[in-house]
XYZ file of N, CA and C in Angstrom:
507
model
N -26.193 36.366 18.136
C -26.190 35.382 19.195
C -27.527 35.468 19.925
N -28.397 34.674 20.246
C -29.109 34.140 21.048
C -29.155 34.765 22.304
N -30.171 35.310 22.682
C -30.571 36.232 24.400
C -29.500 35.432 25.589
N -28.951 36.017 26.437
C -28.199 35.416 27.391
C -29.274 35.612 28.505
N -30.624 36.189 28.487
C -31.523 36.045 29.742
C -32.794 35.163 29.125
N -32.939 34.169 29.273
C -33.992 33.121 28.924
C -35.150 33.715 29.668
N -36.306 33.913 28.652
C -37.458 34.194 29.295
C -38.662 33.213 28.714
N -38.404 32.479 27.717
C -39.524 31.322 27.560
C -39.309 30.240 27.960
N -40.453 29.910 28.517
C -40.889 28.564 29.075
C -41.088 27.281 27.909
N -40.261 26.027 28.416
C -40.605 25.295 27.596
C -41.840 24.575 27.636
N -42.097 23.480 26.224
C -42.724 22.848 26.582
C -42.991 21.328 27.734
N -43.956 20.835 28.230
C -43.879 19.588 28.714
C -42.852 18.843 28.146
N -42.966 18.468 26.270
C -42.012 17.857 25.941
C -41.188 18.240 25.553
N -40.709 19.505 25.625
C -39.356 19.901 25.583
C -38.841 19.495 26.626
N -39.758 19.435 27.864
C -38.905 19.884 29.176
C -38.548 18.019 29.498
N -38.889 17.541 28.723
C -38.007 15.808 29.209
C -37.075 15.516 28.643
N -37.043 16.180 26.871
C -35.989 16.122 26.217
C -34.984 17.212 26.218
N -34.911 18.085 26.889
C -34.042 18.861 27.546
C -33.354 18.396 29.074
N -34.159 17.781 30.118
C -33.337 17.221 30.828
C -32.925 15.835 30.424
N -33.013 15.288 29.836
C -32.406 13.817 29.423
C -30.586 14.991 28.685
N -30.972 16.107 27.814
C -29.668 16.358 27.286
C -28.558 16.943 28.695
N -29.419 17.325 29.705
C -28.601 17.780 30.796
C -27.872 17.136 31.167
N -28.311 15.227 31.385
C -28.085 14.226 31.898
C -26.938 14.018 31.056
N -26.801 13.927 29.640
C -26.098 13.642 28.566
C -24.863 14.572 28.700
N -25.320 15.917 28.890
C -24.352 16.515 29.564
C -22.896 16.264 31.165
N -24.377 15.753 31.610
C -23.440 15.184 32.930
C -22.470 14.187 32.614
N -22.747 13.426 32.167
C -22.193 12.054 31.543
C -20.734 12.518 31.116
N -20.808 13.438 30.023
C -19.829 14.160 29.099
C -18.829 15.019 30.096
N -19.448 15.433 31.059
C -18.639 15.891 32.332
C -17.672 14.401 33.352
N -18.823 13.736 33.578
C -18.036 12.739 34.259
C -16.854 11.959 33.448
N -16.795 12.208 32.662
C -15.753 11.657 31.245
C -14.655 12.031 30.869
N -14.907 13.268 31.200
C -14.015 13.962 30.806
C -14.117 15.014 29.822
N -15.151 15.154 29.297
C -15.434 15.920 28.324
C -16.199 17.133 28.745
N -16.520 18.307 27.736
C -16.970 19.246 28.152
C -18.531 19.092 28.190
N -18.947 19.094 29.129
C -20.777 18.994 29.541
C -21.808 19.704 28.644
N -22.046 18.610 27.143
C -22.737 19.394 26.341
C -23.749 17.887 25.738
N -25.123 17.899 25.842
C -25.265 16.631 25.287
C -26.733 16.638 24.709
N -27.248 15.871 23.191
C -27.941 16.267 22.449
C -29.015 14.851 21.942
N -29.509 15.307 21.572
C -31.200 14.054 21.284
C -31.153 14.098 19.613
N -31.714 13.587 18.796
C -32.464 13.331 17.909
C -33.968 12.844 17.747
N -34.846 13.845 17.857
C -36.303 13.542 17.754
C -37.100 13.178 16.682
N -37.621 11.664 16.278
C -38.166 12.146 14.996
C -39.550 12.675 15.059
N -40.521 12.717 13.935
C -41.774 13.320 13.872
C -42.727 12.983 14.703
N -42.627 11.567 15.045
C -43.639 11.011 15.769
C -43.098 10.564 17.571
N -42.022 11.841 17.447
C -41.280 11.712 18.962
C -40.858 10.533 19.544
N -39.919 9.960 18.271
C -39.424 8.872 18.967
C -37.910 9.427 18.776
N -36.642 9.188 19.924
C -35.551 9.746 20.011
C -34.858 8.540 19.194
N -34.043 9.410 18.251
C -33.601 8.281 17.397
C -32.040 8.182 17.495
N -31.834 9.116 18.281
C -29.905 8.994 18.601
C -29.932 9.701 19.746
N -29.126 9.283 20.970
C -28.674 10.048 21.954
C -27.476 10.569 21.841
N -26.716 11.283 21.737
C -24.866 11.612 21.956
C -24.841 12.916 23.290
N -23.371 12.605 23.358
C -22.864 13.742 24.215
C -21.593 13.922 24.065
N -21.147 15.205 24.222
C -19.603 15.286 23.880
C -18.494 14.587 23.902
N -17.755 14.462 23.220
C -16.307 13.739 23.097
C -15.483 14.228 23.035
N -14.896 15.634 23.369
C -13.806 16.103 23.072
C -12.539 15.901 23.777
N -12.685 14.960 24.477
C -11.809 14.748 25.727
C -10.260 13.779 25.379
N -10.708 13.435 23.935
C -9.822 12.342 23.220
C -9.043 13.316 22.722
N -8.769 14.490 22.318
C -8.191 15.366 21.826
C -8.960 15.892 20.332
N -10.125 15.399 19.927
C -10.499 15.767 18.191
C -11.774 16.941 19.028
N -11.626 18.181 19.006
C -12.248 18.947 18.830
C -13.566 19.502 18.507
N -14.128 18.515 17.435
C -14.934 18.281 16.350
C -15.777 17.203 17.048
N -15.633 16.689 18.143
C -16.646 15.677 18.540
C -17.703 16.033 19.362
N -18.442 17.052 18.758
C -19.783 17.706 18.997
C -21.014 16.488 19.025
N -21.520 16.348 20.396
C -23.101 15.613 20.030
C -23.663 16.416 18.776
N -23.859 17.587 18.533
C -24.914 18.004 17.573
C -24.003 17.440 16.219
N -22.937 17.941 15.949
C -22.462 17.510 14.583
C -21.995 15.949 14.437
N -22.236 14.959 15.254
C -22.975 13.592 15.212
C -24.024 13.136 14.780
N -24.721 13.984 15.594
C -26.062 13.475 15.130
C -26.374 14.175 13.980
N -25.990 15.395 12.965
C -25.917 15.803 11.496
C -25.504 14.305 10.719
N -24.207 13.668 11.130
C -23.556 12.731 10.343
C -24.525 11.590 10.233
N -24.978 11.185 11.439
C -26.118 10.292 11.659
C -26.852 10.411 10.769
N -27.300 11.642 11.032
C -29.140 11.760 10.122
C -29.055 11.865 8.516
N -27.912 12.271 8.485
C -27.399 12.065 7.065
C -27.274 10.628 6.400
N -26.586 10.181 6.993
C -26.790 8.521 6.838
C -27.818 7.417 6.852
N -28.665 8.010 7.472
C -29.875 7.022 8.374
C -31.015 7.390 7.764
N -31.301 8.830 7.493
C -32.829 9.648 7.162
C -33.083 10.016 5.754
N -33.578 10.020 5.213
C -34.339 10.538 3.943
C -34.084 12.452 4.456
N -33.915 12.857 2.962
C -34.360 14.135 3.424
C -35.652 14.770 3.969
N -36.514 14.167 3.459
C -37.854 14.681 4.090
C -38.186 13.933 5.846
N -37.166 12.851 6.045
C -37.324 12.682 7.879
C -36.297 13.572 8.624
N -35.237 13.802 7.945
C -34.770 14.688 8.285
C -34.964 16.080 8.696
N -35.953 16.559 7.528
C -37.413 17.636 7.724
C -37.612 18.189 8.657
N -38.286 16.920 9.083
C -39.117 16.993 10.439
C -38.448 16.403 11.715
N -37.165 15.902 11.780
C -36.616 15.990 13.254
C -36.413 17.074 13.707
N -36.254 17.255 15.260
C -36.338 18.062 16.326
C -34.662 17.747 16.676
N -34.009 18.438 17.151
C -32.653 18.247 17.823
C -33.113 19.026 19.029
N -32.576 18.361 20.142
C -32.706 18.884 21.436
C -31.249 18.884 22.038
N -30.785 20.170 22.805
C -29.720 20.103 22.739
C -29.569 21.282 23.914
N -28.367 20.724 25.448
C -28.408 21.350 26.623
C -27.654 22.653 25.907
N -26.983 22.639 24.747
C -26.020 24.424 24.806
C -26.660 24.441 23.596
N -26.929 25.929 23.100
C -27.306 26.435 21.339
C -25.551 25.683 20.728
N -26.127 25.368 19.212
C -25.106 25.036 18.610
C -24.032 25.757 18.307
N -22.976 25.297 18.196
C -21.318 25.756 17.882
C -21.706 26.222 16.068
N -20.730 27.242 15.651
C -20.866 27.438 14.238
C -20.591 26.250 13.390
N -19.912 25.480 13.749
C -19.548 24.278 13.075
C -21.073 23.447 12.859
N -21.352 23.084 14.494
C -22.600 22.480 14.320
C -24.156 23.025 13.312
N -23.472 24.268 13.470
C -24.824 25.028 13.181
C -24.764 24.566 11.240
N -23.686 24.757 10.878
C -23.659 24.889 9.700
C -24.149 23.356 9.574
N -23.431 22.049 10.038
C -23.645 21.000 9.564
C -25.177 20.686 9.676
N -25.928 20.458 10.662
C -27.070 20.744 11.052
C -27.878 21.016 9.557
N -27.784 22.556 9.609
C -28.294 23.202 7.870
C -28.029 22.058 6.515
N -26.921 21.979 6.606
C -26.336 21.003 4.926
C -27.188 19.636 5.256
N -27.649 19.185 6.269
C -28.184 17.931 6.073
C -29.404 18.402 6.201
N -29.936 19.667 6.328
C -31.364 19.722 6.161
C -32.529 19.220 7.658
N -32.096 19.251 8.727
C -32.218 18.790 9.919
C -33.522 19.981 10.385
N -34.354 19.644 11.095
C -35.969 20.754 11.206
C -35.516 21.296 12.278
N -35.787 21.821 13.391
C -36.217 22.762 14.438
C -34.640 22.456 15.479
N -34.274 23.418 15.799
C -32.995 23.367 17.491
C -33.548 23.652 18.482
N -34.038 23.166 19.641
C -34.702 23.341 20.680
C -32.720 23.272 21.811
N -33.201 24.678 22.276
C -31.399 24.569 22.988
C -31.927 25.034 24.814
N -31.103 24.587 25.616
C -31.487 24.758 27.383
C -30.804 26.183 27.579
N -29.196 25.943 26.885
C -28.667 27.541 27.215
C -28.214 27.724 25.740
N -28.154 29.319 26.069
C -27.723 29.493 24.709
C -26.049 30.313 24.488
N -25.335 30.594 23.297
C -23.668 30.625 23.496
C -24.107 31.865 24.269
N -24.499 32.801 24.261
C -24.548 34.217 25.217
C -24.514 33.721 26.129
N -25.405 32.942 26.372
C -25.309 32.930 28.794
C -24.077 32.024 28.877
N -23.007 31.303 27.952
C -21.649 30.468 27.972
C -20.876 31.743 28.153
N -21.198 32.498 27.699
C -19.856 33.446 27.389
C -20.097 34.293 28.150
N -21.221 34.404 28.802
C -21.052 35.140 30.214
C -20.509 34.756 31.280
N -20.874 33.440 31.327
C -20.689 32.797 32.691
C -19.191 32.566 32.245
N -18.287 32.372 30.968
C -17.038 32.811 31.219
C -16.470 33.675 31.498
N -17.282 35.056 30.932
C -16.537 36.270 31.289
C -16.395 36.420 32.932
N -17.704 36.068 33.324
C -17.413 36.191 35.507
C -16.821 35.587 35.624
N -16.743 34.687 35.230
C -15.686 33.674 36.087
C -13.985 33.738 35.289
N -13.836 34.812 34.585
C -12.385 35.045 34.387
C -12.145 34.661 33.333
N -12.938 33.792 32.661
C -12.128 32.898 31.386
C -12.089 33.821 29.938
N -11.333 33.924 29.179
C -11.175 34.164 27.879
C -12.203 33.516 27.033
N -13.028 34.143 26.041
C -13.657 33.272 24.889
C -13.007 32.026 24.281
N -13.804 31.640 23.811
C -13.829 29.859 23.340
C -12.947 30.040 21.735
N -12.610 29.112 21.359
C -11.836 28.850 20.507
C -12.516 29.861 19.143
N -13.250 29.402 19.249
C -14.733 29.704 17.870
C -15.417 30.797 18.788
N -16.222 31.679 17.988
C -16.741 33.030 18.342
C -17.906 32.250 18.232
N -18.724 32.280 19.674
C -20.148 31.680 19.856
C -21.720 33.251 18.917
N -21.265 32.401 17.358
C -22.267 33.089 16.806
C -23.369 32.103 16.890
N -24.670 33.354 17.233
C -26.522 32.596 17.371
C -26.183 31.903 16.241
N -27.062 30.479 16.101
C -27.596 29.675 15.172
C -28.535 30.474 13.683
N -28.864 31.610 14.520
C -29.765 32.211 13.650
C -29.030 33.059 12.485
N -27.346 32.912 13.045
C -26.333 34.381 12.236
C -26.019 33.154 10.878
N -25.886 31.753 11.809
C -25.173 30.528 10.746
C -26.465 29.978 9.856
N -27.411 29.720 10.632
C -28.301 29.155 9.521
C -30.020 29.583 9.917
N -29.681 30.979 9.380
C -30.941 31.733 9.680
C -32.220 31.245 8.877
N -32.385 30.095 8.551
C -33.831 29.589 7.912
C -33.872 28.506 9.019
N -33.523 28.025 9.810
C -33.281 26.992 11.014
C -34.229 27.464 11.964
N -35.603 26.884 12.285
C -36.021 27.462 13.345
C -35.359 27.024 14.881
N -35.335 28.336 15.451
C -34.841 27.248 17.305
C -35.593 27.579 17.802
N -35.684 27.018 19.143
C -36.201 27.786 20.535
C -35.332 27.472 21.652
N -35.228 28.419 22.554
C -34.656 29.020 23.455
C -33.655 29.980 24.006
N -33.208 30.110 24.892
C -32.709 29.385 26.099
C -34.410 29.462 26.890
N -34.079 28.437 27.837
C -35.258 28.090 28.783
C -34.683 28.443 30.429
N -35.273 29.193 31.293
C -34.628 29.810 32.343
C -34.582 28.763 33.444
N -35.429 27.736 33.635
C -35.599 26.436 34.462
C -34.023 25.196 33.987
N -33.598 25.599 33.288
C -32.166 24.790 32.706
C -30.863 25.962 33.398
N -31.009 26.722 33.628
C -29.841 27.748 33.885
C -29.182 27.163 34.936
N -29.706 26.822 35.889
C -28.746 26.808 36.831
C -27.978 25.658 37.158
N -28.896 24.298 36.453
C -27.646 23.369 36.383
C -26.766 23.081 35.308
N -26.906 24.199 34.124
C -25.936 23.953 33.449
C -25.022 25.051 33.713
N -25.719 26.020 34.303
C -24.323 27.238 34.882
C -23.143 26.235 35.944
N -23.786 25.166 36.333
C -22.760 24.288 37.337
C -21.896 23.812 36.879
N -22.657 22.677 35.839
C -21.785 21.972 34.934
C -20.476 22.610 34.124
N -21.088 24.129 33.750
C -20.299 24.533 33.270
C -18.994 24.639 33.688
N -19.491 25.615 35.534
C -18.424 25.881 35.892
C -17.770 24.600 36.562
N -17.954 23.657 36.817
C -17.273 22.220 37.201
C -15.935 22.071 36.555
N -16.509 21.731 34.826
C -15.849 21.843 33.666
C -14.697 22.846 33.664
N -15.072 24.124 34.307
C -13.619 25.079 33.882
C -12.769 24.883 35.547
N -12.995 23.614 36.439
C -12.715 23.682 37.601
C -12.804 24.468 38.577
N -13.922 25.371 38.700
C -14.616 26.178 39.637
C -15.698 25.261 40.549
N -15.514 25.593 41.914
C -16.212 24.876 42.669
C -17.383 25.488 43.423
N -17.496 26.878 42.807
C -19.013 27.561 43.058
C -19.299 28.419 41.688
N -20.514 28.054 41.249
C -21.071 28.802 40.340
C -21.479 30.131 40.464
């Protein structure tokens, strides 16, 4: 799993396509869903899919990241696929992680990663998540990522805790 203390700084353009996924996040909160929300970048940085969570309908499986796998699968050549960027406010779920890999998808740029989730559940009382938050790197260790980024922590430590109905982070 992925450092639960973020010590790199992103880039400029990470840092727009990381808060646009925060936003995507929010959205997914105001919805009803759990506050998780993800980009599709292609090579020449144009965002070619926005999503954000859906799990709120009851299907489980309605991950922004493993959307935008189905997407890029559909839409991209393998070699544009290559070279997209996924930007994405939480590191990917094992599910995602794997799908991600099978379509051949380039770089995970993530805001938090499952370690600082599963901390901020453990303080705040909650039991682990359905799925054991393994790093991206355990599921598809030829996948480059980057992060967690420490300038994202604290409004997704909110969101988070919103989501589990806690009214202080």
């Amino acid at each position: 799993m992925t450092e639960a203390n973020p010590t790199t700084t992103a880039t400029p353009v990470d840092q727009v396509h990381l808060r646009r996924c925060v936003e995507l996040a929010q959205e997914a909160l105001d919805a009803g869903d759990e506050p998780f929300g993800s980009l599709l970048v292609d090579a020449a940085g144009v965002v070619r899919l926005e999503e954000r969570n859906r799990v709120g309908g009851g299907d489980e499986t309605q991950h922004p990241e493993f959307e935008i796998a189905r997407w890029a699968a559909a839409n991209l050549t393998p070699d544009e696929r290559r070279s997209c960027v996924v930007y994405t406010s939480g590191e990917h779920c094992p599910m995602c992680s794997a799908a991600h890999a099978w379509v051949g998808l380039g770089t995970i740029v993530f805001a938090a990663s499952g370690a600082q989730l599963d901390g901020w559940r453990s303080e705040w009382g909650q039991g682990p998540g359905a799925v054991a938050a393994l790093g991206i790197d355990r599921i598809a260790p030829a996948t480059p990522t980057r992060g967690p980024f420490a300038e994202f922590t604290a409004a997704l430590r909110e969101l988070h805790a919103l989501s589990l109905g806690r009214t202080q982070a």
